[in-house]
XYZ file of C-alpha atoms in Angstrom:
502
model
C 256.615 36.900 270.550
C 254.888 39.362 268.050
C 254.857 36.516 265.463
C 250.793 37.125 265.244
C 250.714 40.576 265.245
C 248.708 42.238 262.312
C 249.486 45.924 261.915
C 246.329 47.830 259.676
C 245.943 51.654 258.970
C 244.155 53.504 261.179
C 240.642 54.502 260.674
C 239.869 57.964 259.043
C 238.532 60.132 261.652
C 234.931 61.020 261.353
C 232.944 63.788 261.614
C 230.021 63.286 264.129
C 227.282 63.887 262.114
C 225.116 67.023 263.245
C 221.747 67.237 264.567
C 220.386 69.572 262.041
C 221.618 66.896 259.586
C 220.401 64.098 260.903
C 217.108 66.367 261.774
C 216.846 66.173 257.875
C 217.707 70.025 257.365
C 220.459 70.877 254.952
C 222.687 73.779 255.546
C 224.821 75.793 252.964
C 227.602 78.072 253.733
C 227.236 81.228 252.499
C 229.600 84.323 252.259
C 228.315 87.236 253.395
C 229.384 90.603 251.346
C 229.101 94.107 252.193
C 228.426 96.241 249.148
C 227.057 100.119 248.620
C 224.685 100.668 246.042
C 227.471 102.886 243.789
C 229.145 99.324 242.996
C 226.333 97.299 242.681
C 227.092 94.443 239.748
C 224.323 93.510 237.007
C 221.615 90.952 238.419
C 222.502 88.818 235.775
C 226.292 88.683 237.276
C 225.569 88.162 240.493
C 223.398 84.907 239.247
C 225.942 83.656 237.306
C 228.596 83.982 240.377
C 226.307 82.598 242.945
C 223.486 80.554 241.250
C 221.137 79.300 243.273
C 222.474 80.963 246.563
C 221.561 84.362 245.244
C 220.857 86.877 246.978
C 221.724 85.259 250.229
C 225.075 86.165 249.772
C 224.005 89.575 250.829
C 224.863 90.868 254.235
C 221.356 92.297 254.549
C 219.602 88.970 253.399
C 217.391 87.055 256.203
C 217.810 84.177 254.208
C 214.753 84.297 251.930
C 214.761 82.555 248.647
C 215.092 83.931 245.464
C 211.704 84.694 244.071
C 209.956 82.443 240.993
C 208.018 86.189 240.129
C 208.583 87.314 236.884
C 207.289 90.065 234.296
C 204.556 87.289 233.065
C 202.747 87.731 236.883
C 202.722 91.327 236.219
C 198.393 92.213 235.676
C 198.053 94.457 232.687
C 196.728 97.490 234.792
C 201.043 97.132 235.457
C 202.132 96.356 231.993
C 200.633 99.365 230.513
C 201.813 101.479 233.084
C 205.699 100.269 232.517
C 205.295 100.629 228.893
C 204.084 104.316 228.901
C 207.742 105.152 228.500
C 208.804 102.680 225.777
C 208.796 103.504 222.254
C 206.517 101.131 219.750
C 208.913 99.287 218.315
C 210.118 98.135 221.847
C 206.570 97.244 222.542
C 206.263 95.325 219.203
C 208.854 93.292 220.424
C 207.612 92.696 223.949
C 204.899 91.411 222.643
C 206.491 88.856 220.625
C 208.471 87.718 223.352
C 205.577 85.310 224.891
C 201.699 84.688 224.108
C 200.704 86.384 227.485
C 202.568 89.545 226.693
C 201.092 89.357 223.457
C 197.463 89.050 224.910
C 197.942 91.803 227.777
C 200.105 94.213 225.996
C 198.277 96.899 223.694
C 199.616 98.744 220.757
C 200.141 102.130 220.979
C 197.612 103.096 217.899
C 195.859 106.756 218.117
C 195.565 106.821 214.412
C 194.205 105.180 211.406
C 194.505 105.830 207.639
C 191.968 105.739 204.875
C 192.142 105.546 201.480
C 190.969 103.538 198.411
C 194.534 100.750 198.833
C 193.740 97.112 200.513
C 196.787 97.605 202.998
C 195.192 100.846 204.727
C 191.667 99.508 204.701
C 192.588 95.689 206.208
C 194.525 97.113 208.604
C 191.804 100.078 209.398
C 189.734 96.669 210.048
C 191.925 95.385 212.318
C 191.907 98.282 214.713
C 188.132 98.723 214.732
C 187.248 94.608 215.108
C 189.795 94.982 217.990
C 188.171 95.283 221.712
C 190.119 97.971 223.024
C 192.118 99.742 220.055
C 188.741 102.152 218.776
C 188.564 103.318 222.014
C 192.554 104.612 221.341
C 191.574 106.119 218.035
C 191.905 110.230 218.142
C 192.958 111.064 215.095
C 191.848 109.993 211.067
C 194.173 110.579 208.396
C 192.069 110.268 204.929
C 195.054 110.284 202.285
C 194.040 112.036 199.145
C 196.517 110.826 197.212
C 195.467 109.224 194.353
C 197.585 107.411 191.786
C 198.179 108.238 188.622
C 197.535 106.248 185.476
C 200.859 104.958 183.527
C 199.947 103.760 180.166
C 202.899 102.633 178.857
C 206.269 101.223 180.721
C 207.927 104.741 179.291
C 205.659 107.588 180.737
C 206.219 105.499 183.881
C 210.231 105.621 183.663
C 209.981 109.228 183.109
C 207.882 109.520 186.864
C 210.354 107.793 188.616
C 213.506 108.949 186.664
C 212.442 112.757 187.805
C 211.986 111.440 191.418
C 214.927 109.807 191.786
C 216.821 112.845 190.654
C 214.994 115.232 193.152
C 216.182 112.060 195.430
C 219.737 112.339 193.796
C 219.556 116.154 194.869
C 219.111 115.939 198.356
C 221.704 112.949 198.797
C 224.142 115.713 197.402
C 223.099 118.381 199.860
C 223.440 115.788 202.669
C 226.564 114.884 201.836
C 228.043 118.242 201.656
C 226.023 119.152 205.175
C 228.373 116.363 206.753
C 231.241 117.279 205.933
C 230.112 121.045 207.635
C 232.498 121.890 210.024
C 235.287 118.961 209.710
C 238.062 120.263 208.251
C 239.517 117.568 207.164
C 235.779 116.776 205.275
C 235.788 120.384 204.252
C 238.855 118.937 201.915
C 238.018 116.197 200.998
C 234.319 118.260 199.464
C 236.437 120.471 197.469
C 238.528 117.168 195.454
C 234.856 115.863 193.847
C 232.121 116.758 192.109
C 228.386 115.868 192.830
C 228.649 113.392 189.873
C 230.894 111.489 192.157
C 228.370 111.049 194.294
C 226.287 108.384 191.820
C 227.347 106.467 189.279
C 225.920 106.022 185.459
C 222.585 103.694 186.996
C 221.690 106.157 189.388
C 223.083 103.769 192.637
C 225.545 105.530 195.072
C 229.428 105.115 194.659
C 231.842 103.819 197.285
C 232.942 107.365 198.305
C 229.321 108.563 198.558
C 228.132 105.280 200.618
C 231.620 105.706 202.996
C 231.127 109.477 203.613
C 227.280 108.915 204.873
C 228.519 105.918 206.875
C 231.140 107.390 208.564
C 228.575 109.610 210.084
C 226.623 106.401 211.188
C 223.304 107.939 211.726
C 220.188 106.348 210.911
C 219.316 108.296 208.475
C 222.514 107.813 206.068
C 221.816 104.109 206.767
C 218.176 104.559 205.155
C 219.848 105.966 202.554
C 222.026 103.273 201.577
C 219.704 100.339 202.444
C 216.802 102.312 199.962
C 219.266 102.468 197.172
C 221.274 99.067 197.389
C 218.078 96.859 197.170
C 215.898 98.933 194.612
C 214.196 96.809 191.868
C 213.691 97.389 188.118
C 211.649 99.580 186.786
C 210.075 96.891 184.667
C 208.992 94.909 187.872
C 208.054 98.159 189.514
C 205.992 99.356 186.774
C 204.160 95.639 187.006
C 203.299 96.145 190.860
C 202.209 99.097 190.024
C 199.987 98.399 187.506
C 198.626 96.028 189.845
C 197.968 98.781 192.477
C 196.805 101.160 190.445
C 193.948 98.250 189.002
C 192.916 97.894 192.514
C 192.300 101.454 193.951
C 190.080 101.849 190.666
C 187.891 98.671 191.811
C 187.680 100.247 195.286
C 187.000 103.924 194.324
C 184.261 102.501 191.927
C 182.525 100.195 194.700
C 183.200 102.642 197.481
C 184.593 100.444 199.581
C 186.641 103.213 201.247
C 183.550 105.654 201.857
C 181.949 102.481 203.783
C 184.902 102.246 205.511
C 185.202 105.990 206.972
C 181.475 106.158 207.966
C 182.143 102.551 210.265
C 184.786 104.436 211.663
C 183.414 107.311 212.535
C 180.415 105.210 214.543
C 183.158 103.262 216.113
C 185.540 105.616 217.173
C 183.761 107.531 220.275
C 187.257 109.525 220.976
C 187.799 110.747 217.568
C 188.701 114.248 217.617
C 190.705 114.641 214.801
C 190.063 114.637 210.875
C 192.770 115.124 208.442
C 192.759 115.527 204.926
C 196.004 115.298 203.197
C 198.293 115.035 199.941
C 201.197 114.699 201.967
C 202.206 110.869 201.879
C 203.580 110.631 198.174
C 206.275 113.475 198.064
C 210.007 112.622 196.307
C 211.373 115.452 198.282
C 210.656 113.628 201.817
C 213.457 111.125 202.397
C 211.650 109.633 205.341
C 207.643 109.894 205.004
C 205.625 112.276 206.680
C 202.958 109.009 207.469
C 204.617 105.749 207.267
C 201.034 104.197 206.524
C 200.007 100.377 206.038
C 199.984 100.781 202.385
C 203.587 102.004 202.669
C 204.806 99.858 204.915
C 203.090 97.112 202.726
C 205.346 97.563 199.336
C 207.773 95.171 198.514
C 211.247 96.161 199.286
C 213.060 97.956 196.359
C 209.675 99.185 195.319
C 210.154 102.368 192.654
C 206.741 104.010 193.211
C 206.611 107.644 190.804
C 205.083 110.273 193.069
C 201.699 111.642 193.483
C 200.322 115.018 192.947
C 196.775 115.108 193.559
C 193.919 118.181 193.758
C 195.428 118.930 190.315
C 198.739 120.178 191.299
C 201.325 121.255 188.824
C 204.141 118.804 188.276
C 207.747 119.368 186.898
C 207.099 117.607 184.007
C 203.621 118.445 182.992
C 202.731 118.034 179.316
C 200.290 120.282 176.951
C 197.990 117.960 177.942
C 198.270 117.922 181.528
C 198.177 121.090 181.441
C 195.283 122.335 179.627
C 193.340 119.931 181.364
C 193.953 120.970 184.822
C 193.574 124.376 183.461
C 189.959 123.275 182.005
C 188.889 121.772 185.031
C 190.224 125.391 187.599
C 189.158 127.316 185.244
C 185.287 126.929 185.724
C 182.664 126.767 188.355
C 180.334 124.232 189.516
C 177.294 125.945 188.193
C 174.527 123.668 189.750
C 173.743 123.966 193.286
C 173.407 119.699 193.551
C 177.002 119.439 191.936
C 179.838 118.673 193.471
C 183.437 119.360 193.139
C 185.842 117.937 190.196
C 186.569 113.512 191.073
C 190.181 114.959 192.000
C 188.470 116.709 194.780
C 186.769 113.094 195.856
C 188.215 113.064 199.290
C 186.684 116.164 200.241
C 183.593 115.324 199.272
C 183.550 111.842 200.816
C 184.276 113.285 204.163
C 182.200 116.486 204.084
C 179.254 114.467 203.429
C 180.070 111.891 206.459
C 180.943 114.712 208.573
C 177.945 116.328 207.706
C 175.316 113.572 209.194
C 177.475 112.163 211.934
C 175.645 111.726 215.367
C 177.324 111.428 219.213
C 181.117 112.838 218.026
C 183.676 114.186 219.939
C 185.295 115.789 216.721
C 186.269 119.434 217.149
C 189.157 119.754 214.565
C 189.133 119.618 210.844
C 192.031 120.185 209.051
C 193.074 120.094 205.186
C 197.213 119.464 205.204
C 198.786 120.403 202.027
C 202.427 120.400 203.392
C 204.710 122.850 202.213
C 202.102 123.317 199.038
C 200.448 126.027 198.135
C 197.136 123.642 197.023
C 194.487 122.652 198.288
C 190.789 121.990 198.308
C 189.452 123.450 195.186
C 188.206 127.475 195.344
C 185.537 125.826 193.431
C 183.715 124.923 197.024
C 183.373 128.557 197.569
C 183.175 130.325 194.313
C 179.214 129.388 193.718
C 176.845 127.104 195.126
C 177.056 123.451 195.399
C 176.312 120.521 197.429
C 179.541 120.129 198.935
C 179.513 123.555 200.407
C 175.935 122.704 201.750
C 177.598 119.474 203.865
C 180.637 121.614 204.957
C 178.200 124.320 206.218
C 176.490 121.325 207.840
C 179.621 120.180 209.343
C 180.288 123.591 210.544
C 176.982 124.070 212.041
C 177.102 120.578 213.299
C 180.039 119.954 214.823
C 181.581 121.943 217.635
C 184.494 122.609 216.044
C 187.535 124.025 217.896
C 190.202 123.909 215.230
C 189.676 124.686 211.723
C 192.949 124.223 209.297
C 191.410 125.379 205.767
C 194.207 125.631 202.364
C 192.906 126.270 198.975
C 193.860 125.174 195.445
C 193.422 128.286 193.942
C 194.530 127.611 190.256
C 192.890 130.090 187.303
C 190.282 131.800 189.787
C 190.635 134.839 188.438
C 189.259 133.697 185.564
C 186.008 133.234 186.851
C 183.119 135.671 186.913
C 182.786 135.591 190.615
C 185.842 135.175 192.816
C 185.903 132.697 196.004
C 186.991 135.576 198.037
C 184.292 137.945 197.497
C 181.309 134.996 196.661
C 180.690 135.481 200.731
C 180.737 131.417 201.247
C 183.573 131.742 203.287
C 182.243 133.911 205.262
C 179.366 132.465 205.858
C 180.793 129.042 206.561
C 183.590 131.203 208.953
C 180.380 132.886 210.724
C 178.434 129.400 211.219
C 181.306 128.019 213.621
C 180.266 129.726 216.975
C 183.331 127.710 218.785
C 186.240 128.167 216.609
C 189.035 129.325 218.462
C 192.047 128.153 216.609
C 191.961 129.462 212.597
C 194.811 128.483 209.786
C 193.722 130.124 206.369
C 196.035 129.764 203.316
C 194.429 131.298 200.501
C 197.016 130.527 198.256
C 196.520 133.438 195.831
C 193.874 136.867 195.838
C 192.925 138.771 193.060
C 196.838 139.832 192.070
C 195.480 139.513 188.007
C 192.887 142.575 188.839
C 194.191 145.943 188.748
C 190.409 148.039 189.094
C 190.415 149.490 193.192
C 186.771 147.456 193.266
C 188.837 144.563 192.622
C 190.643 144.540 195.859
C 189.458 142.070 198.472
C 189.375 143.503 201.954
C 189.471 141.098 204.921
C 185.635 142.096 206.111
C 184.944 139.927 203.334
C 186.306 136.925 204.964
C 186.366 137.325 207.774
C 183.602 137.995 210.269
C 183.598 140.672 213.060
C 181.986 138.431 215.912
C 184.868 135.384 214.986
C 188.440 137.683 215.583
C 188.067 138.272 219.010
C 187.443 134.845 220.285
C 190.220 133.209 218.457
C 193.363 132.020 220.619
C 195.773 131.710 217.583
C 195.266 132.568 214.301
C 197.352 132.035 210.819
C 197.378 134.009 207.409
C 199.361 132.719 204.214
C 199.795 133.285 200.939
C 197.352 135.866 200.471
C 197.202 139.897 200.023
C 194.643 142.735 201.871
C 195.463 146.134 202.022
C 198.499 146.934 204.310
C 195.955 149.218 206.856
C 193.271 146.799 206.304
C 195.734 144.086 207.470
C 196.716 146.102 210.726
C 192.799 146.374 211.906
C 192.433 143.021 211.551
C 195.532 142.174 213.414
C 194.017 144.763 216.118
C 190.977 142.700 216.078
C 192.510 139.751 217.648
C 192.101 140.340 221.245
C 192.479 137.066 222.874
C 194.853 135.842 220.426
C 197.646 134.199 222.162
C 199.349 133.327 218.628
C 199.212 135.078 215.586
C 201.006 133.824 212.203
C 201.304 135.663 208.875
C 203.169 133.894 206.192
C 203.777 135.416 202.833
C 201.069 138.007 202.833
């Protein structure tokens, strides 16, 4: 009876299809969350966990799309507004990270170095050919550091040899510092010596390299990096050899006095001039300007120190001596003269300063660090032409800020002292909006003992310039204690008032 019947499986049952579907229109399901802003994940997260459905997973989502914006649609008026707050070396790298960012995404560069190196001057070129990087420029560092000749590989071992002790030195004192306040460190100071500290080659032991990493700071790390990777002194004294042939070449064609006059006439915000010796010193650890010329040295580099404006040295020789004795010693004794070469800074920028038209320069300042040097007292001991341009300058410029320290090596040997020449008056007088005055005299008549010898500050210092002054600084120098006090009195506005070793 059922002989033909054919049993099959049952169809699947389908779903109808729906009209939005067959309207075309897909449809996702999405899970809605509800979230407070306290426990918030990471953006990244939440992409990972929802892809392409993020952030309509959020309950307070209309169901937008994500957006295709990124930083790269940002206009720069934007981009330098969000990188006011970043530090330079995090906008280095934004810069690097596409050819847009790059393009729209300025340096942070107020400053610019001079001085008779390749490194400083290229890069000085740089910032002037650029559109928008002059207009940055406030502030121009001239250093005065020149280097030192070497004639032989030994004289040169001896330069570096004393540095790296003075180096050696502080490394100890670190060390020691750390261990400040750790008792168990306090311990562990007591079992060594500082000759534990470095071995017979001058490179830091194991124990010295463990205590300044345990403290992990950036600075220990400096420390280790500069002393694992430092090169011979044979190949250091070849670099500098090298160096030293090409600051000669550019000294003698003047490439670097061309350079500071273009930057003067392309710098419209310039306010600042600084003179310094500051950028060669063994007992900085980190440098007080990391400049091109700096940064430019190979890695490992074993430069000797510089001491320039004829600055005694640790290791000076009879020689070195009476020739920086020579040279302090005297006066420039024609009025067209100018001051001795190692003064050649100064006079390069006193006579630029001197001439320069449509500047917003108000402050001059001559930075000797912690030194007790200085422009020679040679500029105000007799006439000469470099105190003609600094009058100039003075007379010139609306200066706001003076910052004046003198090298004041053997003046007492000459017949008439810078103090009591009245040049320094006279140049003090000229500058009818000075408000802000740092003098280091760096020495007075101590070497006198007759009462005519003493220098009283109405010498110096001008009765119509005290009042006006908002802060004022003294060093190294010595007036008669009731002298002193009057002159103190005479400060009316002064605001700050700063008297160091008198």
């Amino acid at each position: 009876m059922f002989s033909n019947l054919q049993i099959r499986p049952a169809k699947p049952h389908r779903r109808k299809t729906s009209m939005a579907a067959r309207a075309g229109v897909s449809k996702r399901r999405v899970s809605y969350i509800s979230t407070t802003a306290n426990d918030v994940p990471s953006m990244s997260l939440m992409e990972d966990l929802f892809g392409e459905e993020f952030p309509e997973a959020f309950g307070g989502s209309s169901g937008s799309t994500k957006s295709s914006k990124s930083i790269l649609d940002l206009p720069p008026e934007l981009l330098a507004i969000i990188c006011e707050d970043f530090s330079n070396i995090d906008i280095k790298r934004l810069r690097l990270a596409s050819a847009y960012l790059a393009k729209n995404v300025d340096l942070r560069i107020d400053r610019v170095y001079v001085s008779p190196n390749r490194a400083n001057l290229q890069c000085l070129r740089n910032i002037l050919d650029h559109p928008r990087y002059k207009y940055q420029i406030a502030e121009l560092i001239w250093d005065d550091a020149q280097l030192d000749a070497y004639p032989d590989l030994d004289s040169f071992k001896q330069a570096v040899e004393w540095d790296e002790k003075v180096m050696q030195r502080n490394v100890e004192r670190l060390v020691r510092k750390l261990g400040e306040g750790e008792p168990e460190a306090d311990v562990e100071m007591e079992a060594f010596e500082d000759e534990d500290l470095f071995d017979s080659s001058g490179k830091l032991t194991e124990m010295a390299k463990d205590i300044l990493l345990r403290h992990n700071s950036q600075f220990a790390k400096h420390v280790i990096a500069k002393n694992a990777i430092s090169m011979s002194i044979e190949e250091s004294y070849e670099i500098y050899q090298a160096l030293y042939r090409q600051e000669q070449q550019i000294m003698k064609q003047e490439h670097d006095a061309a350079a500071l006059e273009y930057t003067l006439e392309n710098c419209p915000n310039l306010v600042r001039v600084i003179l310094t010796s500051e950028v060669w010193r063994p007992w900085h650890l980190q440098p007080v300007y990391d400049t091109p010329f700096r940064r430019s040295l190979p890695q490992g580099f074993r430069k000797p120190s510089v001491w320039p404006w004829l600055s005694q040295r640790p290791y000076d020789t009879p020689a070195r001596r009476e020739y920086r004795e020579g040279v302090m010693g005297n006066y420039v004794s024609d009025e067209e003269g100018s001051l001795p070469t190692e003064f050649r800074g100064y006079s390069i920028l006193l006579s630029a300063l001197a001439t320069i038209e449509d500047t917003q320069v108000s402050e001059f300042i001559v930075y000797p660090g912690q030194e007790t040097i200085g422009v020679s007292h040679h500029l105000f001991t007799t006439p000469n032409a470099d105190f003609t341009n600094t009058l100039k300058m003075a007379q010139h410029l609306p200066l706001t800020r003076l910052a004046l320290s003198i090298n004041a090596s053997c003046a007492f040997r000459t017949s008439t002292t810078y103090l009591r020449s009245g040049q320094l008056r006279t140049l003090l007088a000229s500058m009818s909006h000075l408000e802000h005055l740092d003098l280091s005299l760096n020495g007075t008549e101590r070497h006198e003992e007759t009462a005519g010898a003493v220098v009283r500050p109405s010498l110096v210092f001008p009765a119509s310039l005290l009042p006006r002054l908002k802060t004022f600084a003294l060093r190294n120098a010595t007036f008669p204690e009731l002298e002193l006090v009057s002159l103190i009195s005479a400060l009316t506005s002064a605001h700050h008032i700063t008297l160091d070793n008198i």
